[in-house]
Amino acid sequence: PETGTLSIVVLGASGDLAKKKTFPALFNLYRQGFLQPSEVHIFGYARTKISDDELRNRIRGYLIHGKGDSPEHPEAVSKFLQLIKYISGSYDTEEGFRLLDKEIYAHEVSRNSLEGTSRRLFYLALPPSVYPSVCKMIGTCCMNKSDLGGWTRIVVEKPFGKDLETAEKLSTQIGQLFEEQQIYRIDHYLGKELVQNLLVLRFANRFFLPLWNRDNIDNVQIVFREDFGTDGRGGYFDQYGIIRDIIQNHLLQVLCLVAMEKPISLKPEHIRDEKVKVLQSVLEIKDEEVVLGQYEGYTDDETVPDNSNTPTFATVVLRIHNERWEGVPFILKAGKALNSRKAEIRVQFKDVPGDIFKCKKQGRNEFVIRLQPLEAMYMKLTVKQPGLEMHTVQSELDLSYMQRYQGVVIPEACERLILDTIRGDQQHFVRRDELKAAWEIFTPLLHRIDRGELKPSPYKPGSRGPVEADELLEKAGYVQTHGYIWIPPTL
Ligand code: BG6
């Protein structure tokens, strides 16, 4: 591993994202020994004028009830907070960034890093509107200056634009200031344990190799449900909607890993090459394969206009035009204010040809990968019902993580992705051409929605979403299983 000083700068340090996600992720890395106090210093940067202690106190509450609480936890929190220094400044003038650079440099000198490398990681927990100016300031004032090597990297969060044009503009602006190898575009779904498992599952198991294609698979669903609404984020959400918030990024990234061809190696560029190829094979979305919804009460939020056409629910069928997937619908579904909270991939197989048990069957074979909560993979299959009669019943082969990996703490997505950034592994980050291909798929549809040519149907909060979505699912070929429900095992 590399050595030398590591300066982690959280820009937007006083904001919500930093408090709730970035600092807790850094704390968890610290606790597990990935951030060594002898090397690491953390800088918070934002416009608000507060002291180091004020920032620490704001963060503290989000660290106190961490995972795997232990008696030494409060002590670890205090030690971690001491590693944080706060600097206030604006996002578009050099003054604050010069000061920041001075502080980073002082830290590097104090750790004798002039004899070692200097590693500078800038985490932009900021709205994308300020990315270009912040990148410019970092580029002008805060780059790593050590002759002995090291690096400067930036981490950016979505939304990366609102459509193809704005996304490309943003990419060009950032691209003029940083090399692609320095830019880490986070999609936190790529940091989820079961998403990371997809490559292993698909390419390290003989079981799946011959089955994973149009000859055997009838349809694939990638589903995201939340049982709460916009939850105070109405102002942000209304400008984006569920397709930009969830489907174009999180679900599409999952689709890539489910559908892509085998990369020639695990090198990040090889993996990302395959993701781009599959994205480029997606056909234009047809209006009749889209259902939009908006939950009743969505516009009650003061920050949402009364006549908002923004979908809070969408089912979109994607069709991949290649040898493996021709004719197999990939159904992406996401919704807020539904009846449950979960994210899963559901691969439904075709019926058995020449089936002799026809009249008794409850459903098709399905392979379900539950991303959250209660991470699991289970295969729904037909077995003989135990007993004297020859009856069949739907059952499952179940790998539930909570049971199989007792005591193993599954890392938070953000935690893992920050560690990847420090290690310089871009595998789980979105490359510029990948982002472009993703926007190419959805931009025409999004523009039709923005122009009001497609309207969301109302649905009741706490329901399954608009009924039309189930109808579309059926039309796409999904066959619902009756009389069977998977029960997550408990300890
Ligand atoms: C974010 C979206 O990217 O993902 C939110 O902006 C959503 O609207 C969140 O709630 C869901 O993430 P997770 O990890 O809870 O599934």
Coordinates of C-alpha atoms and ligand atoms in Angstrom, one line a residue:
P1 CA 0.0 0.0 0.0
E2 CA 1.0 3.6 -0.6
T3 CA 2.4 5.6 2.3
G4 CA 2.8 9.3 2.9
T5 CA 0.3 11.8 4.1
L6 CA -3.3 11.5 3.2
S7 CA -5.4 14.6 3.3
I8 CA -9.1 14.1 2.9
V9 CA -11.0 17.3 2.2
V10 CA -14.8 17.2 2.6
L11 CA -16.2 20.2 0.7
G12 CA -19.7 21.1 1.8
A13 CA -18.7 19.9 5.3
S14 CA -21.6 21.6 7.1
G15 CA -24.2 20.1 4.8
D16 CA -26.6 17.1 5.2
L17 CA -24.7 14.6 2.9
A18 CA -21.4 15.2 4.7
K19 CA -23.0 14.8 8.2
K20 CA -25.1 11.8 7.4
K21 CA -22.9 9.9 5.0
T22 CA -19.4 11.1 4.4
F23 CA -18.1 11.7 7.9
P24 CA -19.7 8.5 9.3
A25 CA -18.1 6.6 6.4
L26 CA -14.7 8.1 7.2
F27 CA -15.2 7.3 10.9
N28 CA -16.0 3.6 10.1
L29 CA -12.8 3.5 8.0
Y30 CA -10.9 5.0 10.8
R31 CA -12.2 2.6 13.3
Q32 CA -11.2 -0.4 11.2
G33 CA -7.7 0.9 10.9
F34 CA -7.9 2.1 7.3
L35 CA -7.1 5.7 8.2
Q36 CA -4.0 5.9 10.3
P37 CA -3.7 9.0 12.5
S38 CA 0.0 9.1 11.7
E39 CA -0.8 9.8 8.0
V40 CA -4.3 11.1 7.8
H41 CA -5.8 14.5 8.3
I42 CA -9.4 15.4 7.5
F43 CA -10.4 18.9 6.4
G44 CA -13.9 20.2 6.4
Y45 CA -14.6 23.1 4.0
A46 CA -17.8 25.1 3.6
R47 CA -19.1 28.6 3.5
T48 CA -20.6 28.7 7.0
K49 CA -18.4 30.4 9.5
I50 CA -17.9 27.9 12.4
S51 CA -15.1 26.7 14.5
D52 CA -13.4 23.3 14.4
D53 CA -15.3 22.3 17.5
E54 CA -18.6 23.5 16.2
L55 CA -18.2 21.3 13.1
R56 CA -17.1 18.4 15.3
N57 CA -20.2 18.8 17.5
R58 CA -22.4 18.8 14.5
I59 CA -20.9 15.5 13.3
R60 CA -20.6 13.8 16.6
G61 CA -24.3 12.9 16.9
Y62 CA -24.1 10.9 13.6
L63 CA -21.2 8.9 14.8
I64 CA -22.3 8.0 18.3
H65 CA -24.6 5.1 17.4
G66 CA -22.4 3.4 15.0
K67 CA -22.4 -0.1 13.8
G68 CA -21.1 -2.8 16.1
D69 CA -21.1 -0.5 19.1
S70 CA -18.4 -1.3 21.6
P71 CA -17.4 0.2 24.9
E72 CA -14.5 2.0 23.3
H73 CA -16.7 3.6 20.8
P74 CA -17.1 7.1 22.4
E75 CA -13.3 7.3 22.9
A76 CA -12.8 6.4 19.2
V77 CA -15.4 9.1 18.2
S78 CA -13.4 11.7 20.2
K79 CA -10.1 10.7 18.7
F80 CA -11.5 10.7 15.2
L81 CA -13.0 14.2 15.7
Q82 CA -9.6 15.5 16.6
L83 CA -8.4 14.6 13.1
I84 CA -10.8 17.1 11.7
K85 CA -10.0 20.7 11.0
Y86 CA -12.5 23.2 9.6
I87 CA -11.8 25.9 7.1
S88 CA -14.5 28.3 5.9
G89 CA -14.4 29.9 2.5
S90 CA -16.4 30.4 -0.7
Y91 CA -16.6 28.0 -3.6
D92 CA -15.7 30.4 -6.3
T93 CA -12.8 32.6 -5.0
E94 CA -9.2 31.7 -4.4
E95 CA -8.9 33.1 -0.9
G96 CA -10.5 30.1 1.0
F97 CA -8.8 27.5 -1.2
R98 CA -5.4 29.1 -0.7
L99 CA -6.0 28.9 3.0
L100 CA -7.1 25.3 2.6
D101 CA -3.9 24.5 0.7
K102 CA -1.8 26.2 3.4
E103 CA -3.4 24.0 6.0
I104 CA -3.0 20.8 4.0
Y105 CA 0.6 21.7 3.3
A106 CA 1.3 22.4 7.0
H107 CA -0.1 19.0 7.8
E108 CA 2.1 17.4 5.1
V109 CA 5.2 19.1 6.4
S110 CA 4.4 18.2 10.0
R111 CA 4.2 14.6 9.0
N112 CA 7.5 14.9 7.1
S113 CA 5.7 14.1 4.0
L114 CA 8.1 16.1 1.9
E115 CA 10.1 13.0 2.2
G116 CA 7.1 11.0 1.2
T117 CA 4.2 11.2 -1.1
S118 CA 1.3 13.6 -0.7
R119 CA -2.2 12.2 -1.3
R120 CA -5.0 14.6 -1.6
L121 CA -8.6 13.5 -1.8
F122 CA -11.4 16.0 -2.4
Y123 CA -14.9 14.8 -1.7
L124 CA -17.4 17.2 -3.2
A125 CA -20.5 16.8 -0.9
L126 CA -22.0 19.8 -2.8
P127 CA -24.6 20.6 -5.4
P128 CA -23.3 20.0 -8.9
S129 CA -23.9 23.6 -9.9
V130 CA -20.7 24.5 -8.0
Y131 CA -18.6 21.6 -9.3
P132 CA -17.0 23.5 -12.1
S133 CA -15.9 26.5 -9.9
V134 CA -14.8 24.2 -7.1
C135 CA -12.8 22.0 -9.5
K136 CA -11.2 25.1 -10.9
M137 CA -10.2 26.4 -7.4
I138 CA -8.8 23.0 -6.5
G139 CA -6.9 22.9 -9.8
T140 CA -5.5 26.4 -9.2
C141 CA -4.7 26.3 -5.5
C142 CA -4.8 22.8 -4.0
M143 CA -3.0 20.3 -6.2
N144 CA -0.5 17.9 -4.7
K145 CA 2.9 19.4 -5.1
S146 CA 5.2 16.7 -3.8
D147 CA 8.0 15.9 -6.2
L148 CA 8.0 12.4 -4.8
G149 CA 4.6 11.5 -6.2
G150 CA 1.2 10.9 -4.8
W151 CA -2.0 12.2 -6.3
T152 CA -5.0 14.5 -6.3
R153 CA -8.4 12.9 -6.7
I154 CA -11.9 14.2 -6.6
V155 CA -15.1 12.4 -5.7
V156 CA -18.3 13.7 -7.1
E157 CA -21.9 12.6 -6.4
K158 CA -24.9 12.7 -8.7
P159 CA -26.9 14.4 -10.1
F160 CA -24.4 14.6 -13.0
G161 CA -26.6 16.8 -15.1
K162 CA -30.3 16.6 -16.0
D163 CA -30.0 15.1 -19.5
L164 CA -27.4 14.2 -22.1
E165 CA -26.5 17.8 -23.0
T166 CA -26.1 19.1 -19.4
A167 CA -24.3 16.0 -18.3
E168 CA -21.8 16.3 -21.2
K169 CA -21.3 20.0 -20.5
L170 CA -20.5 19.2 -16.8
S171 CA -18.2 16.3 -17.9
T172 CA -16.4 18.7 -20.3
Q173 CA -16.0 21.4 -17.6
I174 CA -14.6 18.9 -15.1
G175 CA -12.6 17.1 -17.8
Q176 CA -10.7 20.3 -18.6
L177 CA -9.4 20.5 -15.1
F178 CA -8.9 16.8 -14.2
E179 CA -7.9 13.6 -15.9
E180 CA -10.4 10.9 -16.0
Q181 CA -8.1 8.8 -13.7
Q182 CA -8.5 11.5 -11.1
I183 CA -12.3 11.7 -11.2
Y184 CA -14.4 9.3 -9.1
R185 CA -18.1 9.5 -9.9
I186 CA -20.0 7.8 -7.1
D187 CA -23.0 5.7 -7.6
H188 CA -23.5 4.4 -4.2
Y189 CA -25.4 1.3 -5.4
L190 CA -22.1 0.1 -6.8
G191 CA -20.8 0.0 -3.2
K192 CA -23.5 -2.4 -2.0
E193 CA -22.4 -5.8 -1.0
L194 CA -24.8 -7.7 -3.2
V195 CA -24.2 -5.5 -6.2
Q196 CA -20.5 -6.1 -5.8
N197 CA -21.3 -9.8 -5.7
L198 CA -22.9 -9.9 -9.1
L199 CA -19.6 -10.3 -11.0
V200 CA -18.5 -13.2 -8.8
L201 CA -21.9 -14.8 -9.0
R202 CA -22.2 -14.6 -12.8
F203 CA -18.7 -15.5 -13.8
A204 CA -17.4 -17.8 -11.0
N205 CA -20.2 -20.2 -11.1
R206 CA -20.7 -22.9 -13.6
F207 CA -24.5 -23.0 -12.6
F208 CA -25.2 -19.7 -14.2
L209 CA -23.0 -19.6 -17.2
P210 CA -25.2 -21.7 -19.6
L211 CA -28.4 -20.3 -18.2
W212 CA -27.8 -16.6 -18.4
N213 CA -29.3 -15.8 -21.8
R214 CA -32.4 -15.4 -23.8
D215 CA -32.8 -19.2 -24.3
N216 CA -33.6 -19.7 -20.6
I217 CA -34.4 -16.3 -19.0
D218 CA -37.8 -14.9 -19.8
N219 CA -37.6 -11.5 -18.1
V220 CA -35.5 -9.6 -15.6
Q221 CA -36.8 -7.1 -13.1
I222 CA -34.7 -4.6 -11.1
V223 CA -36.9 -3.1 -8.5
F224 CA -36.4 -0.2 -6.0
R225 CA -39.2 0.6 -3.5
E226 CA -39.3 3.0 -0.7
D227 CA -42.0 3.2 1.9
F228 CA -41.6 7.0 2.4
G229 CA -42.1 10.0 0.2
T230 CA -39.8 12.8 -0.6
D231 CA -39.3 13.4 3.1
G232 CA -38.4 17.1 3.1
R233 CA -36.4 16.8 -0.2
G234 CA -39.4 17.8 -2.4
G235 CA -37.6 20.9 -3.7
Y236 CA -34.7 18.8 -5.0
F237 CA -36.7 15.9 -6.1
D238 CA -39.2 17.8 -8.1
Q239 CA -36.5 19.0 -10.4
Y240 CA -35.3 15.5 -11.1
G241 CA -38.0 12.9 -10.5
I242 CA -37.7 9.2 -9.9
I243 CA -36.1 8.3 -13.3
R244 CA -33.2 10.7 -12.8
D245 CA -33.0 10.1 -9.0
I246 CA -32.9 6.3 -9.1
I247 CA -33.4 4.6 -12.5
Q248 CA -31.0 6.3 -14.8
N249 CA -28.2 5.7 -12.3
H250 CA -28.7 3.1 -9.5
L251 CA -30.9 0.7 -11.4
L252 CA -29.1 1.1 -14.7
Q253 CA -25.8 0.3 -13.0
V254 CA -27.3 -2.9 -11.6
L255 CA -28.6 -3.7 -15.1
C256 CA -25.1 -3.4 -16.5
L257 CA -23.7 -5.9 -14.1
V258 CA -26.6 -8.3 -14.7
A259 CA -26.5 -8.1 -18.5
M260 CA -22.9 -7.3 -19.5
E261 CA -20.6 -9.8 -21.2
K262 CA -17.7 -11.3 -19.2
P263 CA -14.8 -8.8 -19.0
I264 CA -11.5 -10.0 -20.1
S265 CA -10.1 -9.4 -16.6
L266 CA -11.1 -7.7 -13.4
K267 CA -9.2 -4.5 -14.3
P268 CA -11.5 -1.5 -13.9
E269 CA -11.2 -0.5 -17.5
H270 CA -12.1 -4.0 -18.8
I271 CA -15.2 -4.1 -16.6
R272 CA -16.2 -0.6 -17.6
D273 CA -15.7 -1.3 -21.3
E274 CA -18.3 -4.1 -21.0
K275 CA -20.7 -1.9 -19.1
V276 CA -20.5 0.7 -21.8
K277 CA -21.1 -1.9 -24.5
V278 CA -24.3 -3.2 -22.9
L279 CA -25.6 0.4 -22.4
Q280 CA -24.9 1.1 -26.0
S281 CA -27.0 -1.9 -27.0
V282 CA -30.1 -0.7 -25.3
L283 CA -32.9 0.3 -27.8
E284 CA -35.0 3.4 -27.7
I285 CA -37.6 3.3 -25.0
K286 CA -41.2 3.0 -26.2
D287 CA -43.9 5.1 -24.6
E288 CA -46.2 2.0 -24.3
E289 CA -43.5 0.3 -22.2
V290 CA -43.5 3.1 -19.6
V291 CA -45.8 3.7 -16.7
L292 CA -45.4 6.8 -14.6
G293 CA -47.0 7.5 -11.2
Q294 CA -47.2 10.3 -8.7
Y295 CA -48.4 9.6 -5.2
E296 CA -51.3 11.5 -3.8
G297 CA -50.2 14.2 -1.5
Y298 CA -46.8 14.7 -3.3
T299 CA -47.7 18.3 -4.2
D300 CA -48.7 19.1 -0.6
D301 CA -45.0 19.8 0.0
E302 CA -44.6 23.6 -0.1
T303 CA -41.5 23.3 -2.3
V304 CA -43.4 21.3 -5.0
P305 CA -45.5 23.2 -7.5
D306 CA -49.2 22.2 -7.4
N307 CA -49.2 21.3 -11.1
S308 CA -46.0 19.2 -10.9
N309 CA -45.7 16.5 -13.6
T310 CA -42.8 14.9 -11.8
P311 CA -43.1 11.1 -11.5
T312 CA -42.4 9.6 -8.1
F313 CA -42.9 6.2 -9.6
A314 CA -41.9 4.6 -12.9
T315 CA -41.8 1.3 -14.6
V316 CA -39.7 1.3 -17.7
V317 CA -39.0 -1.7 -20.0
L318 CA -35.5 -1.7 -21.5
R319 CA -34.7 -3.9 -24.5
I320 CA -31.1 -5.0 -25.1
H321 CA -30.3 -5.6 -28.8
N322 CA -27.6 -8.2 -28.7
E323 CA -27.2 -11.9 -29.1
R324 CA -27.6 -12.8 -25.5
W325 CA -30.6 -10.7 -24.7
E326 CA -32.7 -10.2 -27.8
G327 CA -36.4 -10.4 -26.7
V328 CA -35.8 -10.4 -23.0
P329 CA -37.4 -7.4 -21.3
F330 CA -35.4 -5.7 -18.5
I331 CA -38.1 -4.1 -16.4
L332 CA -36.8 -1.3 -14.2
K333 CA -39.2 -0.2 -11.5
A334 CA -38.7 2.4 -8.8
G335 CA -41.1 4.2 -6.6
K336 CA -41.4 6.4 -3.5
A337 CA -44.2 6.1 -0.9
L338 CA -45.0 2.5 -1.7
N339 CA -46.0 -0.4 0.6
S340 CA -42.5 -1.6 1.4
R341 CA -38.8 -0.7 1.3
K342 CA -36.6 -3.0 -0.7
A343 CA -34.3 -3.3 -3.6
E344 CA -34.0 -6.5 -5.6
I345 CA -33.2 -8.2 -8.8
R346 CA -35.6 -10.8 -10.0
V347 CA -34.5 -13.1 -12.8
Q348 CA -37.5 -15.1 -14.1
F349 CA -36.8 -18.2 -16.1
K350 CA -39.0 -19.6 -18.9
D351 CA -41.4 -22.4 -18.3
V352 CA -40.1 -26.0 -18.5
P353 CA -40.7 -27.3 -22.0
G354 CA -43.0 -30.4 -22.2
D355 CA -43.9 -30.0 -18.6
I356 CA -45.7 -33.0 -17.1
F357 CA -46.7 -31.3 -13.8
K358 CA -48.5 -28.5 -15.5
C359 CA -51.8 -28.3 -13.5
K360 CA -50.1 -28.3 -10.1
K361 CA -47.4 -25.7 -10.7
Q362 CA -47.4 -22.5 -8.6
G363 CA -44.9 -20.5 -10.6
R364 CA -41.7 -20.3 -12.6
N365 CA -38.1 -20.6 -11.5
E366 CA -36.9 -17.3 -10.2
F367 CA -33.5 -16.2 -9.0
V368 CA -33.9 -13.3 -6.6
I369 CA -31.0 -11.2 -5.4
R370 CA -32.2 -9.1 -2.5
L371 CA -29.9 -6.0 -2.3
Q372 CA -31.6 -4.6 0.8
P373 CA -32.7 -4.9 3.5
L374 CA -31.9 -8.4 4.7
E375 CA -29.4 -9.2 2.0
A376 CA -30.0 -12.5 0.4
M377 CA -30.1 -14.6 -2.7
Y378 CA -32.7 -17.2 -3.2
M379 CA -33.7 -19.5 -6.0
K380 CA -37.4 -20.2 -6.2
L381 CA -37.9 -23.7 -7.5
T382 CA -40.5 -26.4 -7.7
V383 CA -40.1 -29.4 -5.4
K384 CA -42.2 -32.4 -4.4
Q385 CA -44.3 -31.5 -1.5
P386 CA -43.1 -33.7 1.4
G387 CA -45.7 -36.4 2.1
L388 CA -47.4 -39.4 0.6
E389 CA -48.9 -37.7 -2.4
M390 CA -47.1 -36.6 -5.6
H391 CA -47.8 -32.9 -5.2
T392 CA -45.5 -30.1 -6.2
V393 CA -44.8 -27.0 -4.3
Q394 CA -42.8 -23.8 -4.7
S395 CA -39.8 -23.6 -2.4
E396 CA -36.4 -22.1 -2.3
L397 CA -32.7 -22.6 -2.0
D398 CA -31.7 -19.7 0.2
L399 CA -28.5 -17.9 1.0
S400 CA -29.5 -15.3 3.5
Y401 CA -26.6 -13.3 4.7
M402 CA -27.8 -12.6 8.2
Q403 CA -27.9 -16.3 8.8
R404 CA -25.0 -17.6 6.7
Y405 CA -22.6 -14.8 7.7
Q406 CA -23.5 -14.3 11.3
G407 CA -21.6 -11.5 13.0
V408 CA -20.2 -10.2 9.8
V409 CA -20.8 -6.5 9.5
I410 CA -21.6 -5.5 5.9
P411 CA -19.8 -2.3 5.1
E412 CA -21.7 0.8 4.1
A413 CA -21.6 1.6 0.4
C414 CA -20.0 4.9 0.9
E415 CA -17.3 3.5 3.2
R416 CA -16.2 1.0 0.7
L417 CA -16.2 3.6 -2.2
I418 CA -14.0 6.0 -0.2
L419 CA -11.6 3.3 0.5
D420 CA -11.5 2.4 -3.3
T421 CA -10.8 6.1 -4.0
I422 CA -7.8 6.1 -1.6
R423 CA -6.6 2.8 -3.2
G424 CA -7.0 4.2 -6.7
D425 CA -9.5 1.5 -7.8
Q426 CA -12.0 2.9 -10.2
Q427 CA -13.9 -0.3 -10.9
H428 CA -16.9 0.8 -8.9
F429 CA -17.1 4.3 -10.3
V430 CA -18.9 5.6 -13.4
R431 CA -16.7 6.4 -16.3
R432 CA -17.4 9.4 -18.5
D433 CA -18.5 7.4 -21.5
E434 CA -20.6 5.2 -19.3
L435 CA -22.4 8.2 -18.0
K436 CA -23.0 9.5 -21.5
A437 CA -24.4 6.2 -22.6
A438 CA -26.7 6.1 -19.6
W439 CA -28.1 9.6 -20.4
E440 CA -28.5 8.6 -24.1
I441 CA -30.9 5.9 -23.0
F442 CA -33.2 8.1 -20.9
T443 CA -32.9 11.6 -22.3
P444 CA -35.6 11.3 -25.1
L445 CA -38.1 9.9 -22.6
L446 CA -37.2 12.5 -19.9
H447 CA -37.7 15.3 -22.4
R448 CA -41.2 13.9 -23.3
I449 CA -42.1 13.9 -19.6
D450 CA -40.6 17.4 -19.1
R451 CA -42.8 18.6 -22.0
G452 CA -45.8 17.1 -20.3
E453 CA -46.4 14.6 -23.2
L454 CA -46.5 11.7 -20.7
K455 CA -48.4 12.1 -17.4
P456 CA -48.0 10.2 -14.2
S457 CA -51.0 8.3 -12.9
P458 CA -52.0 9.0 -9.3
Y459 CA -51.4 6.3 -6.7
K460 CA -52.2 6.0 -3.0
P461 CA -49.2 6.3 -0.7
G462 CA -48.5 2.9 0.9
S463 CA -49.8 1.1 -2.2
R464 CA -48.0 -1.0 -4.9
G465 CA -48.1 2.0 -7.2
P466 CA -50.4 2.5 -10.2
V467 CA -52.2 -0.6 -11.4
E468 CA -51.0 0.0 -14.9
A469 CA -47.5 -0.9 -13.7
D470 CA -48.7 -4.5 -12.9
E471 CA -50.4 -4.7 -16.2
L472 CA -47.3 -3.6 -18.0
L473 CA -45.3 -6.2 -16.1
E474 CA -47.7 -8.9 -17.2
K475 CA -47.6 -7.7 -20.8
A476 CA -43.8 -7.9 -20.7
G477 CA -44.1 -11.5 -19.7
Y478 CA -43.7 -11.6 -16.0
V479 CA -45.7 -14.4 -14.3
Q480 CA -46.6 -13.8 -10.7
T481 CA -46.2 -16.7 -8.3
H482 CA -49.3 -17.5 -6.4
G483 CA -49.5 -18.9 -2.9
Y484 CA -45.8 -18.6 -2.2
I485 CA -43.9 -16.0 -0.2
W486 CA -40.3 -16.0 0.7
I487 CA -39.8 -15.5 4.4
P488 CA -36.5 -14.0 5.4
P489 CA -34.9 -16.4 7.9
T490 CA -34.3 -15.0 11.3
L491 CA -31.7 -16.0 13.7
Ligands
BG6_1 C1 -30.4 8.3 -3.4 C2 -31.6 9.0 -3.8 O1 -29.4 8.3 -4.4 O2 -30.7 7.0 -3.1 C3 -32.7 8.9 -2.8 O3 -31.4 10.3 -4.2 C4 -32.9 7.5 -2.3 O4 -33.9 9.5 -3.2 C5 -31.6 6.9 -2.0 O5 -33.7 7.6 -1.1 C6 -31.7 5.4 -1.7 O6 -30.5 4.8 -1.3 P1 -30.5 3.5 -0.4 O7 -29.1 3.1 -0.3 O8 -31.2 3.7 0.8 O9 -31.3 2.5 -1.3

